[in-house]
Amino acid sequence: MDEKLKIKISIADRVYPLTVNMSQEEGMRSASKKIDVMIKQFEENYAVRDKQDVLAMCALQFASQVEQRQVESSIDNKDLERLKKLNDLLFDYLEKK
C-alpha cells in the first residue's frame, strides 16, 4: 500500500493542494509543468482573453493525445493479430509438407 503525501500543485497561477500516493507525486508534478508550458504556448500564439479558454484548449490537447495513442494501439493490435494468423498458416503449411 502506497503512503499518502500532501502536495501543492500550481496550474495557471493557482495552487491546488492534493493528497496523492507517493508513487504518483512525480507524475503529478510533471503533468503540472507540462500544462503550464502549454498554457504559455497558447497564450503566446493565440489571442486568448480568458484563462478558462486556455485551460479548455489544454484539456482538449491532452485528451486528443490520449485518444490518438489508443487509436494507434488498436491499429497495432490488429496488425499483430494478422501477423499471428499468417504465422499460424505458414506453420500449418510447413507441417503438411
Short mmCIF file of C-alpha atoms in Angstrom, two decimals:
data_model
loop_
_atom_site.label_atom_id
_atom_site.label_comp_id
_atom_site.label_asym_id
_atom_site.label_seq_id
_atom_site.Cartn_x
_atom_site.Cartn_y
_atom_site.Cartn_z
CA MET A 1 0.00 0.00 0.00
CA ASP A 2 1.36 3.38 -1.03
CA GLU A 3 1.89 6.05 1.57
CA LYS A 4 -0.16 9.22 1.06
CA LEU A 5 1.57 12.51 0.51
CA LYS A 6 0.18 16.05 0.68
CA ILE A 7 1.49 18.22 -2.14
CA LYS A 8 0.67 21.57 -3.71
CA ILE A 9 0.42 21.77 -7.48
CA SER A 10 0.40 25.07 -9.33
CA ILE A 11 -1.57 25.35 -12.58
CA ALA A 12 -2.28 28.64 -14.32
CA ASP A 13 -1.09 30.67 -11.34
CA ARG A 14 -3.40 28.83 -8.93
CA VAL A 15 -2.30 26.44 -6.22
CA TYR A 16 -4.15 23.18 -5.70
CA PRO A 17 -3.50 21.15 -2.55
CA LEU A 18 -3.68 17.43 -3.29
CA THR A 19 -3.26 14.18 -1.42
CA VAL A 20 -1.64 11.57 -3.65
CA ASN A 21 0.14 8.27 -3.38
CA MET A 22 3.90 8.72 -3.19
CA SER A 23 4.23 6.84 -6.47
CA GLN A 24 2.04 9.47 -8.17
CA GLU A 25 3.89 12.58 -7.00
CA GLU A 26 6.44 12.76 -9.81
CA GLY A 27 3.79 12.26 -12.47
CA MET A 28 1.56 14.95 -10.96
CA ARG A 29 4.37 17.46 -10.82
CA SER A 30 5.45 16.65 -14.36
CA ALA A 31 1.88 17.00 -15.65
CA SER A 32 1.54 20.35 -13.89
CA LYS A 33 4.70 21.64 -15.58
CA LYS A 34 3.53 20.41 -19.00
CA ILE A 35 0.18 22.14 -18.53
CA ASP A 36 1.87 25.42 -17.63
CA VAL A 37 4.17 25.19 -20.66
CA MET A 38 1.18 24.51 -22.91
CA ILE A 39 -0.74 27.43 -21.38
CA LYS A 40 2.15 29.77 -22.16
CA GLN A 41 2.32 28.46 -25.73
CA PHE A 42 -1.41 29.01 -26.28
CA GLU A 43 -1.25 32.50 -24.76
CA GLU A 44 1.71 33.44 -26.97
CA ASN A 45 0.24 32.04 -30.19
CA TYR A 46 -3.45 32.93 -29.85
CA ALA A 47 -5.36 35.99 -28.74
CA VAL A 48 -6.87 34.43 -25.65
CA ARG A 49 -8.58 36.67 -23.12
CA ASP A 50 -9.91 34.13 -20.66
CA LYS A 51 -7.80 31.63 -18.72
CA GLN A 52 -10.75 29.23 -18.89
CA ASP A 53 -10.41 29.11 -22.69
CA VAL A 54 -6.71 28.32 -22.42
CA LEU A 55 -7.38 25.56 -19.89
CA ALA A 56 -10.09 24.10 -22.13
CA MET A 57 -7.67 24.10 -25.07
CA CYS A 58 -5.05 22.34 -22.90
CA ALA A 59 -7.58 19.73 -21.81
CA LEU A 60 -8.55 19.12 -25.43
CA GLN A 61 -4.90 18.81 -26.47
CA PHE A 62 -4.09 16.26 -23.76
CA ALA A 63 -7.30 14.29 -24.32
CA SER A 64 -6.68 14.12 -28.06
CA GLN A 65 -3.15 12.82 -27.44
CA VAL A 66 -4.53 10.04 -25.23
CA GLU A 67 -7.20 9.17 -27.81
CA GLN A 68 -4.65 9.12 -30.63
CA ARG A 69 -2.45 6.70 -28.68
CA GLN A 70 -5.43 4.42 -28.14
CA VAL A 71 -6.26 4.50 -31.86
CA GLU A 72 -2.65 3.72 -32.76
CA SER A 73 -2.53 0.93 -30.19
CA SER A 74 -5.72 -0.55 -31.63
CA ILE A 75 -4.22 -0.49 -35.12
CA ASP A 76 -1.02 -2.11 -33.82
CA ASN A 77 -3.05 -4.86 -32.13
CA LYS A 78 -4.98 -5.57 -35.35
CA ASP A 79 -1.71 -5.82 -37.27
CA LEU A 80 -0.32 -8.14 -34.62
CA GLU A 81 -3.37 -10.41 -34.88
CA ARG A 82 -2.99 -10.56 -38.67
CA LEU A 83 0.67 -11.48 -38.31
CA LYS A 84 -0.18 -14.22 -35.81
CA LYS A 85 -2.78 -15.68 -38.19
CA LEU A 86 -0.32 -15.56 -41.07
CA ASN A 87 2.32 -17.18 -38.91
CA ASP A 88 -0.10 -19.97 -37.94
CA LEU A 89 -0.98 -20.54 -41.60
CA LEU A 90 2.69 -20.79 -42.52
CA PHE A 91 3.40 -23.28 -39.74
CA ASP A 92 0.40 -25.38 -40.78
CA TYR A 93 1.57 -25.34 -44.38
CA LEU A 94 5.14 -26.30 -43.45
CA GLU A 95 3.99 -29.12 -41.17
CA LYS A 96 1.96 -30.68 -44.00
CA LYS A 97 4.98 -30.79 -46.35
#
